[in-house]
């Protein structure tokens, strides 16, 4: 079974894929949009895309693509993000002048970097930064990447868990052409836009409140059309095939200007 | 009257300040956090900070600082964002190899840049990129910046309005230690967090719906504490000193876990 995800080997995405799938065949991609295209054009059975990080917030590009592209969500997986500092074997911590990584990883290790007065350089991927050091044999440069990347690229880990905040989780969505079958512990994700009327968000939420359905996420996002125009991303408990959920979605559709059901899928455990 | 804003001279922030204030004395800063500190510590009477762009969405750092710092909002101003390509006098378009600017400006001119196969480099500010070219006398490099920056730094504008999308506006907030007096066309901005109960957002919006108060913005943002924990940024029509608005805020306070009133201020015209 083929899974398209952010590469190269050793990314946090790969860690998430290994947690979710039994024996995935990985298709490594550089851009989140490529992953959506792989699923839509049949080059992969599943796609795995980051959706939110507890420190950085939502991944805007993923939210935008969920609105634009006709994929379904069939699963989710949450991983703990732990950053390691890695170098070419033989480089000592006091020889490190510059550290390269994804801007989010650099931001999440700001305290560590500042304390050691290291220069930083952005790189499109954490694991890619590790590979860069190995391939170009960069001395005096370290990568911040998942510990697994060190083993894959022959680097040495100088420090583990260098992130400023202990609680740092990333949630990934598994996308496909179909959503998930009922599992008994499901969530449903939808996107909607409101009519321009006072009370329209309140009216849109009424069916959920009346049915005592728990919202697990609500996020508004500028529509990119005009300032003050929003689309809403809503996750709630239940499967769209359940009678109560069906009724709520029917009622919601009558109250909003636009509704897209992204699908139902088993909620990630803890 | 001193206004702290993102510098250097010639930024879109400066354009916004000149639109809002009669004869401001500018205090140019490199980081949005510095602007909040200038206001809090009395180094400036007002601060001017970007809050959202119609293409890029909200400015996360501004939202976070509004939650953390004890400033008030006393005004807002909206400007049209128009990008120009500028170079050292004498450099022709066909000699330009690389273009430097703020990542958002580069993203907003992606079509223009791609068509001419230009390399790009990130710079912390659009006007700063223009100044860099002037100071270092960079040939073969162009800056994407507001047209005004060309005049300020002695550069030549090669192309105007190079952004991909015609509709591109940025909204700025004016912050101070006090909010605004009633003007008859006011907005109020608040931040709140919900109790963890089904229907809690619905219940929080009820007072607004009952009072027929128009919400002009609602945005949720991960709290950075845990996945699935949100704070809400809400703008609505009316001044907090009006009787109806007072009643709604009192009712809201009873329904939420946390409420911060950022202040009331005259809504920007068109």
Short mmCIF file of C-alpha atoms in Angstrom, two decimals:
data_model
loop_
_atom_site.label_atom_id
_atom_site.label_comp_id
_atom_site.label_asym_id
_atom_site.label_seq_id
_atom_site.Cartn_x
_atom_site.Cartn_y
_atom_site.Cartn_z
CA UNK A 1 0.00 0.00 0.00
CA UNK A 2 1.46 3.30 -1.16
CA UNK A 3 1.51 6.35 1.11
CA UNK A 4 2.51 9.77 -0.17
CA UNK A 5 4.09 12.01 2.48
CA UNK A 6 6.63 14.77 3.10
CA UNK A 7 10.15 13.46 2.59
CA UNK A 8 12.96 12.83 2.53
CA UNK A 9 13.45 9.70 4.69
CA UNK A 10 13.49 10.45 8.39
CA UNK A 11 10.88 13.24 8.60
CA UNK A 12 8.30 13.55 11.37
CA UNK A 13 5.78 12.68 8.64
CA UNK A 14 7.52 9.33 8.18
CA UNK A 15 7.38 8.76 11.93
CA UNK A 16 3.62 9.41 11.78
CA UNK A 17 3.19 7.06 8.79
CA UNK A 18 5.02 4.27 10.63
CA UNK A 19 2.75 4.80 13.64
CA UNK A 20 -0.43 4.63 11.54
CA UNK A 21 0.23 2.07 8.79
CA UNK A 22 1.44 -1.51 9.14
CA UNK A 23 3.91 -1.73 6.27
CA UNK A 24 3.62 1.34 4.08
CA UNK A 25 5.48 1.81 0.83
CA UNK A 26 6.56 5.46 1.10
CA UNK A 27 6.29 8.00 -1.73
CA UNK A 28 8.41 10.97 -0.56
CA UNK A 29 7.31 14.42 -1.68
CA UNK A 30 8.59 17.96 -1.22
CA UNK A 31 5.29 19.85 -1.08
CA UNK A 32 1.96 19.20 0.63
CA UNK A 33 0.15 19.93 -2.62
CA UNK A 34 2.03 17.03 -4.33
CA UNK A 35 0.58 14.66 -1.72
CA UNK A 36 -2.98 15.74 -2.52
CA UNK A 37 -2.24 15.28 -6.26
CA UNK A 38 -0.77 11.79 -5.69
CA UNK A 39 -4.01 10.71 -4.01
CA UNK A 40 -6.27 12.34 -6.61
CA UNK A 41 -4.35 10.91 -9.56
CA UNK A 42 -3.91 7.42 -8.11
CA UNK A 43 -0.13 7.50 -7.63
CA UNK A 44 -0.71 6.69 -3.95
CA UNK A 45 -3.50 4.93 -2.02
CA UNK A 46 -3.17 7.33 0.89
CA UNK A 47 -1.65 10.69 1.65
CA UNK A 48 -0.40 11.82 5.04
CA UNK A 49 -0.39 15.58 5.69
CA UNK A 50 0.35 17.69 8.81
CA UNK A 51 -2.71 19.67 9.95
CA UNK A 52 -1.72 21.27 13.26
CA UNK A 53 1.07 21.56 15.77
CA UNK A 54 0.43 22.40 19.41
CA UNK A 55 2.99 25.24 19.31
CA UNK A 56 2.74 26.56 15.76
CA UNK A 57 -1.00 26.20 15.26
CA UNK A 58 -2.65 25.08 12.06
CA UNK A 59 -0.87 24.40 8.79
CA UNK A 60 -2.56 26.92 6.50
CA UNK A 61 -1.64 25.22 3.23
CA UNK A 62 -3.27 21.97 4.36
CA UNK A 63 -6.46 23.81 5.36
CA UNK A 64 -6.55 25.56 1.97
CA UNK A 65 -6.03 22.30 0.05
CA UNK A 66 -8.76 20.50 2.02
CA UNK A 67 -11.13 23.22 0.81
CA UNK A 68 -9.95 23.16 -2.82
CA UNK A 69 -9.24 19.48 -3.57
CA UNK A 70 -11.73 16.61 -3.61
CA UNK A 71 -10.10 14.24 -1.17
CA UNK A 72 -11.61 12.63 1.93
CA UNK A 73 -10.14 12.24 5.40
CA UNK A 74 -9.97 8.58 6.47
CA UNK A 75 -7.77 8.80 9.57
CA UNK A 76 -5.66 10.92 11.90
CA UNK A 77 -2.47 10.33 13.85
CA UNK A 78 -0.78 12.39 16.56
CA UNK A 79 2.94 12.21 17.37
CA UNK A 80 5.19 13.81 19.99
CA UNK A 81 7.71 16.10 18.34
CA UNK A 82 11.20 15.70 19.77
CA UNK A 83 14.10 17.55 18.19
CA UNK A 84 17.73 16.40 18.20
CA UNK A 85 20.92 18.25 17.26
CA UNK A 86 23.02 16.17 14.84
CA UNK A 87 26.37 16.59 13.11
CA UNK A 88 28.94 14.75 11.00
CA UNK A 89 30.69 12.19 13.23
CA UNK A 90 33.65 13.88 14.87
CA UNK A 91 32.21 17.41 15.01
CA UNK A 92 32.05 18.60 18.63
CA UNK A 93 29.36 20.92 20.03
CA UNK A 94 31.90 23.75 20.43
CA UNK A 95 32.77 23.53 16.71
CA UNK A 96 29.18 24.09 15.61
CA UNK A 97 28.69 27.61 14.22
CA UNK A 98 25.46 27.27 12.27
CA UNK A 99 22.34 25.19 12.61
CA UNK A 100 20.02 24.39 9.69
CA UNK A 101 16.44 23.10 9.83
CA UNK A 102 12.82 23.83 8.99
CA UNK A 103 11.82 27.30 10.30
CA UNK A 104 9.32 25.73 12.73
CA UNK A 105 11.98 23.46 14.22
CA UNK A 106 14.38 26.41 14.59
CA UNK A 107 11.61 28.40 16.29
CA UNK A 108 10.82 25.51 18.63
CA UNK A 109 14.48 25.31 19.73
CA UNK A 110 15.00 29.08 20.03
CA UNK A 111 16.18 28.86 23.65
CA UNK A 112 18.81 26.21 22.89
CA UNK A 113 20.07 28.15 19.84
CA UNK A 114 20.21 31.50 21.63
CA UNK A 115 22.10 30.11 24.62
CA UNK A 116 24.84 28.84 22.31
CA UNK A 117 24.74 31.96 20.05
CA UNK A 118 24.38 29.78 16.91
CA UNK A 119 23.57 31.21 13.50
CA UNK A 120 20.52 29.68 11.83
CA UNK A 121 19.55 28.96 8.24
CA UNK A 122 16.14 27.84 7.01
CA UNK A 123 15.79 24.56 5.17
CA UNK A 124 12.57 23.16 3.65
CA UNK A 125 12.64 20.02 5.84
CA UNK A 126 14.20 18.83 9.10
CA UNK A 127 15.32 15.49 7.68
CA UNK A 128 16.44 17.28 4.51
CA UNK A 129 18.76 19.41 6.64
CA UNK A 130 20.29 16.24 8.12
CA UNK A 131 20.77 14.78 4.63
CA UNK A 132 22.37 18.05 3.44
CA UNK A 133 25.03 17.85 6.16
CA UNK A 134 25.78 14.21 5.33
CA UNK A 135 25.88 14.69 1.54
CA UNK A 136 27.91 17.91 1.53
CA UNK A 137 30.04 16.80 4.50
CA UNK A 138 29.40 20.13 6.23
CA UNK A 139 31.62 20.61 9.28
CA UNK A 140 30.73 23.43 11.74
CA UNK A 141 27.07 22.95 10.81
CA UNK A 142 24.44 20.99 12.72
CA UNK A 143 20.91 19.96 11.77
CA UNK A 144 17.88 19.97 14.01
CA UNK A 145 15.88 16.90 13.01
CA UNK A 146 14.11 13.81 14.36
CA UNK A 147 16.59 11.43 16.02
CA UNK A 148 15.77 8.77 13.41
CA UNK A 149 17.28 10.96 10.67
CA UNK A 150 20.73 10.68 12.30
CA UNK A 151 20.73 6.90 11.88
CA UNK A 152 19.46 7.12 8.30
CA UNK A 153 22.09 9.62 7.17
CA UNK A 154 25.05 8.51 9.27
CA UNK A 155 25.12 11.52 11.59
CA UNK A 156 25.90 11.70 15.27
CA UNK A 157 23.39 13.04 17.80
CA UNK A 158 24.99 15.66 20.08
CA UNK A 159 21.90 16.57 22.10
CA UNK A 160 18.38 15.13 22.43
CA UNK A 161 15.07 16.87 23.28
CA UNK A 162 16.41 20.36 22.64
CA UNK A 163 12.95 21.92 22.09
CA UNK A 164 11.99 24.76 24.46
CA UNK A 165 8.57 23.33 25.32
CA UNK A 166 8.10 19.80 26.54
CA UNK A 167 4.58 19.50 25.18
CA UNK A 168 4.92 19.57 21.43
CA UNK A 169 2.60 17.43 19.34
CA UNK A 170 1.77 17.38 15.66
CA UNK A 171 -1.48 16.00 14.29
CA UNK A 172 -1.51 14.49 10.80
CA UNK A 173 -4.49 13.62 8.62
CA UNK A 174 -4.64 10.54 6.42
CA UNK A 175 -6.34 11.43 3.13
CA UNK A 176 -7.71 9.15 0.41
CA UNK A 177 -10.52 9.02 -2.16
CA UNK A 178 -12.89 7.54 0.48
CA UNK A 179 -13.35 8.30 4.16
CA UNK A 180 -13.44 5.70 6.97
CA UNK A 181 -16.07 3.12 7.96
CA UNK A 182 -17.70 3.50 11.39
CA UNK A 183 -15.40 2.29 14.16
CA UNK A 184 -17.40 3.34 17.23
CA UNK A 185 -14.98 6.16 18.15
CA UNK A 186 -15.23 8.42 15.12
CA UNK A 187 -14.86 12.08 14.31
CA UNK A 188 -16.26 13.96 11.34
CA UNK A 189 -14.61 16.97 9.67
CA UNK A 190 -16.51 19.59 7.69
CA UNK A 191 -15.92 23.02 6.15
CA UNK A 192 -18.65 25.64 5.86
CA UNK A 193 -19.18 29.28 4.97
CA UNK A 194 -21.85 31.50 6.51
CA UNK A 195 -24.50 33.68 5.00
CA UNK A 196 -23.84 37.35 5.70
CA UNK A 197 -26.48 37.83 8.39
CA UNK A 198 -26.27 38.70 12.08
CA UNK A 199 -26.42 35.54 14.17
CA UNK A 200 -25.45 33.26 11.28
CA UNK A 201 -22.66 31.44 13.15
CA UNK A 202 -24.92 31.03 16.15
CA UNK A 203 -27.64 29.56 13.91
CA UNK A 204 -25.13 27.23 12.24
CA UNK A 205 -24.04 25.81 15.60
CA UNK A 206 -27.57 25.29 16.89
CA UNK A 207 -28.07 21.78 15.40
CA UNK A 208 -24.88 20.56 17.13
CA UNK A 209 -25.86 22.08 20.47
CA UNK A 210 -29.41 20.65 20.27
CA UNK A 211 -28.06 17.16 19.51
CA UNK A 212 -25.46 17.51 22.31
CA UNK A 213 -22.70 16.75 19.81
CA UNK A 214 -19.24 17.66 21.07
CA UNK A 215 -17.17 19.93 18.82
CA UNK A 216 -13.50 18.91 19.04
CA UNK A 217 -12.20 21.72 16.83
CA UNK A 218 -13.49 24.92 15.30
CA UNK A 219 -11.25 27.15 13.32
CA UNK A 220 -12.12 30.10 11.13
CA UNK A 221 -9.91 31.13 8.27
CA UNK A 222 -10.04 34.19 6.03
CA UNK A 223 -11.54 33.14 2.68
CA UNK A 224 -8.82 35.03 0.75
CA UNK A 225 -11.61 36.83 -1.09
CA UNK A 226 -12.12 39.84 1.16
CA UNK A 227 -11.17 40.96 4.66
CA UNK A 228 -13.89 39.82 7.02
CA UNK A 229 -14.99 36.85 4.88
CA UNK A 230 -14.35 33.51 6.62
CA UNK A 231 -14.66 29.76 6.14
CA UNK A 232 -15.01 27.52 9.18
CA UNK A 233 -13.29 24.19 9.77
CA UNK A 234 -15.23 22.09 12.25
CA UNK A 235 -14.47 18.65 13.72
CA UNK A 236 -17.08 16.91 15.87
CA UNK A 237 -17.64 13.55 17.52
CA UNK A 238 -19.59 10.90 15.60
CA UNK A 239 -19.68 9.24 12.17
CA UNK A 240 -21.59 10.81 9.28
CA UNK A 241 -23.50 7.53 8.75
CA UNK A 242 -25.06 7.78 12.25
CA UNK A 243 -28.70 8.88 12.28
CA UNK A 244 -28.13 11.78 14.70
CA UNK A 245 -25.16 13.11 12.74
CA UNK A 246 -27.05 12.81 9.45
CA UNK A 247 -29.86 14.92 10.87
CA UNK A 248 -27.45 17.59 12.11
CA UNK A 249 -25.70 17.80 8.73
CA UNK A 250 -29.05 18.14 6.93
CA UNK A 251 -30.09 20.93 9.28
CA UNK A 252 -26.70 22.62 8.96
CA UNK A 253 -26.87 22.60 5.17
CA UNK A 254 -30.07 24.67 5.30
CA UNK A 255 -28.40 27.28 7.50
CA UNK A 256 -25.11 27.90 5.68
CA UNK A 257 -24.00 29.28 2.32
CA UNK A 258 -21.62 26.39 1.64
CA UNK A 259 -20.93 22.97 3.19
CA UNK A 260 -18.25 20.39 2.41
CA UNK A 261 -18.09 17.11 4.35
CA UNK A 262 -14.44 16.00 4.45
CA UNK A 263 -15.33 12.63 5.95
CA UNK A 264 -15.53 10.54 9.10
CA UNK A 265 -12.66 8.57 10.59
CA UNK A 266 -11.50 6.95 13.84
CA UNK A 267 -10.21 9.52 16.35
CA UNK A 268 -6.53 9.17 17.24
CA UNK A 269 -5.89 7.62 20.63
CA UNK A 270 -4.40 9.98 23.28
CA UNK B 1 2.84 62.41 18.78
CA UNK B 2 5.05 59.31 18.61
CA UNK B 3 3.98 56.20 16.70
CA UNK B 4 5.94 52.96 16.92
CA UNK B 5 5.70 50.82 13.76
CA UNK B 6 7.57 48.35 11.59
CA UNK B 7 10.44 50.05 9.80
CA UNK B 8 12.58 51.01 8.09
CA UNK B 9 11.24 54.10 6.26
CA UNK B 10 9.00 53.22 3.33
CA UNK B 11 7.17 50.15 4.69
CA UNK B 12 3.48 49.45 4.18
CA UNK B 13 3.18 50.12 7.93
CA UNK B 14 4.43 53.66 7.32
CA UNK B 15 1.88 54.07 4.53
CA UNK B 16 -0.82 53.00 7.00
CA UNK B 17 0.48 55.41 9.66
CA UNK B 18 0.42 58.32 7.21
CA UNK B 19 -3.18 57.41 6.30
CA UNK B 20 -4.30 57.31 9.94
CA UNK B 21 -2.32 60.02 11.75
CA UNK B 22 -2.01 63.69 10.84
CA UNK B 23 1.69 64.31 11.52
CA UNK B 24 3.17 61.31 13.29
CA UNK B 25 6.71 61.16 14.60
CA UNK B 26 7.75 57.66 13.55
CA UNK B 27 9.62 55.21 15.80
CA UNK B 28 10.82 52.46 13.44
CA UNK B 29 11.07 48.95 14.86
CA UNK B 30 12.16 45.55 13.57
CA UNK B 31 9.73 43.32 15.46
CA UNK B 32 6.03 43.52 16.26
CA UNK B 33 6.79 42.73 19.91
CA UNK B 34 8.98 45.87 20.14
CA UNK B 35 5.96 47.97 19.13
CA UNK B 36 3.86 46.54 21.96
CA UNK B 37 6.72 47.21 24.40
CA UNK B 38 7.13 50.80 23.19
CA UNK B 39 3.47 51.45 23.97
CA UNK B 40 3.55 49.70 27.34
CA UNK B 41 6.73 51.44 28.47
CA UNK B 42 5.78 54.91 27.22
CA UNK B 43 8.38 55.22 24.46
CA UNK B 44 5.52 55.82 22.01
CA UNK B 45 1.97 57.19 22.35
CA UNK B 46 0.63 54.74 19.79
CA UNK B 47 1.68 51.53 18.10
CA UNK B 48 0.62 50.41 14.64
CA UNK B 49 0.64 46.65 13.99
CA UNK B 50 -0.54 44.54 11.03
CA UNK B 51 -3.38 42.18 12.00
CA UNK B 52 -4.54 40.56 8.76
CA UNK B 53 -3.95 40.49 5.04
CA UNK B 54 -6.66 39.44 2.59
CA UNK B 55 -4.30 36.91 0.94
CA UNK B 56 -2.10 35.72 3.79
CA UNK B 57 -4.72 35.68 6.54
CA UNK B 58 -4.08 36.72 10.11
CA UNK B 59 -0.72 37.72 11.54
CA UNK B 60 -0.30 35.11 14.27
CA UNK B 61 2.29 37.03 16.28
CA UNK B 62 -0.04 40.05 16.58
CA UNK B 63 -2.91 37.83 17.75
CA UNK B 64 -0.64 36.21 20.35
CA UNK B 65 0.62 39.58 21.64
CA UNK B 66 -2.93 40.99 21.91
CA UNK B 67 -3.67 38.08 24.23
CA UNK B 68 -0.48 38.41 26.30
CA UNK B 69 0.13 42.17 26.58
CA UNK B 70 -2.08 44.74 28.30
CA UNK B 71 -2.62 47.17 25.48
CA UNK B 72 -5.92 48.50 24.11
CA UNK B 73 -7.03 48.91 20.52
CA UNK B 74 -7.97 52.50 19.72
CA UNK B 75 -8.21 52.41 15.93
CA UNK B 76 -7.85 50.45 12.71
CA UNK B 77 -6.70 51.32 9.20
CA UNK B 78 -6.90 49.35 5.95
CA UNK B 79 -4.57 49.93 3.00
CA UNK B 80 -4.33 48.49 -0.52
CA UNK B 81 -1.09 46.57 -0.94
CA UNK B 82 0.63 47.31 -4.23
CA UNK B 83 4.07 45.88 -4.93
CA UNK B 84 6.71 47.44 -7.17
CA UNK B 85 9.95 46.02 -8.55
CA UNK B 86 12.85 48.42 -7.92
CA UNK B 87 16.56 48.45 -8.71
CA UNK B 88 19.66 50.63 -8.63
CA UNK B 89 19.30 53.31 -11.34
CA UNK B 90 20.71 51.92 -14.57
CA UNK B 91 19.94 48.24 -13.92
CA UNK B 92 17.64 46.88 -16.67
CA UNK B 93 14.97 44.21 -16.15
CA UNK B 94 16.98 41.67 -18.18
CA UNK B 95 19.98 42.14 -15.85
CA UNK B 96 17.98 41.23 -12.75
CA UNK B 97 18.88 37.73 -11.51
CA UNK B 98 17.61 37.77 -7.96
CA UNK B 99 14.77 39.46 -6.14
CA UNK B 100 14.75 40.10 -2.40
CA UNK B 101 11.78 40.96 -0.18
CA UNK B 102 9.62 39.87 2.73
CA UNK B 103 8.42 36.25 2.20
CA UNK B 104 4.77 37.42 1.97
CA UNK B 105 5.61 39.93 -0.77
CA UNK B 106 7.56 37.26 -2.69
CA UNK B 107 4.58 34.90 -2.33
CA UNK B 108 2.17 37.58 -3.53
CA UNK B 109 4.25 38.17 -6.68
CA UNK B 110 4.88 34.47 -7.40
CA UNK B 111 3.49 34.69 -10.95
CA UNK B 112 5.68 37.64 -11.89
CA UNK B 113 8.79 36.00 -10.42
CA UNK B 114 8.13 32.60 -12.04
CA UNK B 115 7.54 34.08 -15.50
CA UNK B 116 10.97 35.74 -15.38
CA UNK B 117 12.66 32.75 -13.68
CA UNK B 118 14.12 34.98 -10.95
CA UNK B 119 15.82 33.60 -7.87
CA UNK B 120 14.37 34.83 -4.58
CA UNK B 121 15.82 35.58 -1.16
CA UNK B 122 13.86 36.33 2.00
CA UNK B 123 14.39 39.63 3.78
CA UNK B 124 12.73 40.71 7.05
CA UNK B 125 11.02 43.73 5.45
CA UNK B 126 10.03 44.98 1.98
CA UNK B 127 11.42 48.47 2.52
CA UNK B 128 14.48 46.94 4.18
CA UNK B 129 15.15 45.01 0.98
CA UNK B 130 15.03 48.28 -1.00
CA UNK B 131 17.44 49.91 1.45
CA UNK B 132 19.79 46.90 1.22
CA UNK B 133 20.08 47.30 -2.55
CA UNK B 134 20.77 51.02 -2.22
CA UNK B 135 23.30 50.69 0.61
CA UNK B 136 25.23 47.73 -0.80
CA UNK B 137 24.85 48.95 -4.40
CA UNK B 138 23.64 45.52 -5.48
CA UNK B 139 23.47 45.18 -9.26
CA UNK B 140 21.55 42.19 -10.69
CA UNK B 141 19.27 42.30 -7.65
CA UNK B 142 15.83 43.86 -7.38
CA UNK B 143 13.62 44.51 -4.37
CA UNK B 144 9.86 44.08 -4.18
CA UNK B 145 8.62 46.93 -2.02
CA UNK B 146 6.07 49.75 -1.81
CA UNK B 147 6.65 52.33 -4.56
CA UNK B 148 7.38 54.98 -1.90
CA UNK B 149 10.51 53.07 -0.84
CA UNK B 150 12.10 53.68 -4.26
CA UNK B 151 11.94 57.44 -3.80
CA UNK B 152 13.25 57.22 -0.22
CA UNK B 153 16.27 55.09 -1.12
CA UNK B 154 17.07 56.46 -4.58
CA UNK B 155 16.01 53.37 -6.53
CA UNK B 156 14.30 53.15 -9.89
CA UNK B 157 10.90 51.43 -10.29
CA UNK B 158 11.00 48.94 -13.19
CA UNK B 159 7.44 47.60 -12.83
CA UNK B 160 4.40 48.61 -10.81
CA UNK B 161 1.50 46.49 -9.44
CA UNK B 162 3.33 43.20 -9.93
CA UNK B 163 1.21 41.27 -7.39
CA UNK B 164 -0.71 38.24 -8.74
CA UNK B 165 -4.04 39.24 -7.17
CA UNK B 166 -5.57 42.64 -7.68
CA UNK B 167 -7.45 42.57 -4.39
CA UNK B 168 -4.79 42.69 -1.70
CA UNK B 169 -5.50 44.61 1.47
CA UNK B 170 -3.82 44.72 4.85
CA UNK B 171 -5.60 45.78 8.00
CA UNK B 172 -3.57 47.41 10.80
CA UNK B 173 -4.57 48.04 14.40
CA UNK B 174 -3.63 51.16 16.32
CA UNK B 175 -2.76 50.23 19.90
CA UNK B 176 -2.35 52.43 22.95
CA UNK B 177 -2.88 52.35 26.72
CA UNK B 178 -6.52 53.45 26.24
CA UNK B 179 -9.14 52.51 23.65
CA UNK B 180 -11.26 54.96 21.65
CA UNK B 181 -14.19 57.19 22.65
CA UNK B 182 -17.57 56.52 21.02
CA UNK B 183 -17.69 57.86 17.46
CA UNK B 184 -21.04 56.48 16.31
CA UNK B 185 -19.45 53.94 13.96
CA UNK B 186 -17.49 51.76 16.36
CA UNK B 187 -16.31 48.20 16.61
CA UNK B 188 -15.28 46.28 19.72
CA UNK B 189 -12.63 43.54 19.84
CA UNK B 190 -12.55 40.80 22.47
CA UNK B 191 -10.74 37.53 23.15
CA UNK B 192 -12.37 34.64 24.99
CA UNK B 193 -11.81 31.00 25.86
CA UNK B 194 -14.59 28.44 26.29
CA UNK B 195 -15.41 26.04 29.05
CA UNK B 196 -14.94 22.43 27.95
CA UNK B 197 -18.61 21.56 27.51
CA UNK B 198 -20.69 20.57 24.48
CA UNK B 199 -22.48 23.61 23.09
CA UNK B 200 -20.17 26.11 24.80
CA UNK B 201 -19.40 28.14 21.67
CA UNK B 202 -23.08 28.17 20.79
CA UNK B 203 -23.90 29.43 24.30
CA UNK B 204 -21.18 32.09 24.09
CA UNK B 205 -22.63 33.49 20.85
CA UNK B 206 -26.21 33.56 22.13
CA UNK B 207 -26.06 37.05 23.73
CA UNK B 208 -24.83 38.55 20.42
CA UNK B 209 -27.54 36.80 18.39
CA UNK B 210 -30.28 37.82 20.86
CA UNK B 211 -29.14 41.46 20.71
CA UNK B 212 -28.88 41.29 16.88
CA UNK B 213 -25.28 42.44 17.13
CA UNK B 214 -23.33 41.89 13.93
CA UNK B 215 -20.06 39.95 14.26
CA UNK B 216 -17.51 41.36 11.81
CA UNK B 217 -14.81 38.81 12.60
CA UNK B 218 -14.47 35.55 14.45
CA UNK B 219 -11.25 33.65 14.48
CA UNK B 220 -10.19 30.73 16.60
CA UNK B 221 -6.58 30.07 17.39
CA UNK B 222 -4.93 27.11 19.08
CA UNK B 223 -4.07 28.10 22.66
CA UNK B 224 -0.54 26.60 22.40
CA UNK B 225 -1.33 24.58 25.50
CA UNK B 226 -2.81 21.45 23.96
CA UNK B 227 -4.15 20.30 20.60
CA UNK B 228 -7.87 21.04 20.52
CA UNK B 229 -7.70 23.95 22.99
CA UNK B 230 -8.69 27.28 21.39
CA UNK B 231 -9.03 30.97 22.10
CA UNK B 232 -11.47 33.05 20.06
CA UNK B 233 -10.90 36.52 18.64
CA UNK B 234 -14.18 38.29 18.03
CA UNK B 235 -14.92 41.73 16.55
CA UNK B 236 -18.45 43.09 16.61
CA UNK B 237 -20.30 46.30 15.83
CA UNK B 238 -20.87 48.78 18.66
CA UNK B 239 -18.95 50.54 21.44
CA UNK B 240 -18.41 48.90 24.82
CA UNK B 241 -19.91 51.96 26.55
CA UNK B 242 -23.29 51.41 24.82
CA UNK B 243 -25.96 49.90 27.04
CA UNK B 244 -26.74 46.98 24.71
CA UNK B 245 -23.08 46.07 24.29
CA UNK B 246 -22.47 46.29 28.05
CA UNK B 247 -25.30 43.81 28.64
CA UNK B 248 -23.94 41.39 26.04
CA UNK B 249 -20.44 41.52 27.55
CA UNK B 250 -21.83 40.88 31.04
CA UNK B 251 -23.80 37.88 29.77
CA UNK B 252 -20.82 36.61 27.82
CA UNK B 253 -18.56 36.77 30.86
CA UNK B 254 -20.85 34.35 32.69
CA UNK B 255 -20.68 31.86 29.84
CA UNK B 256 -16.95 31.67 29.14
CA UNK B 257 -13.81 30.57 30.98
CA UNK B 258 -11.87 33.74 30.12
CA UNK B 259 -12.71 37.13 28.61
CA UNK B 260 -10.45 40.03 27.63
CA UNK B 261 -11.92 43.22 26.15
CA UNK B 262 -9.32 44.73 23.82
CA UNK B 263 -11.31 47.90 23.35
CA UNK B 264 -13.68 49.86 21.13
CA UNK B 265 -12.64 52.07 18.24
CA UNK B 266 -13.98 53.68 15.06
CA UNK B 267 -14.30 51.17 12.21
CA UNK B 268 -12.06 51.88 9.21
CA UNK B 269 -13.86 53.38 6.22
CA UNK B 270 -14.10 51.11 3.16
#
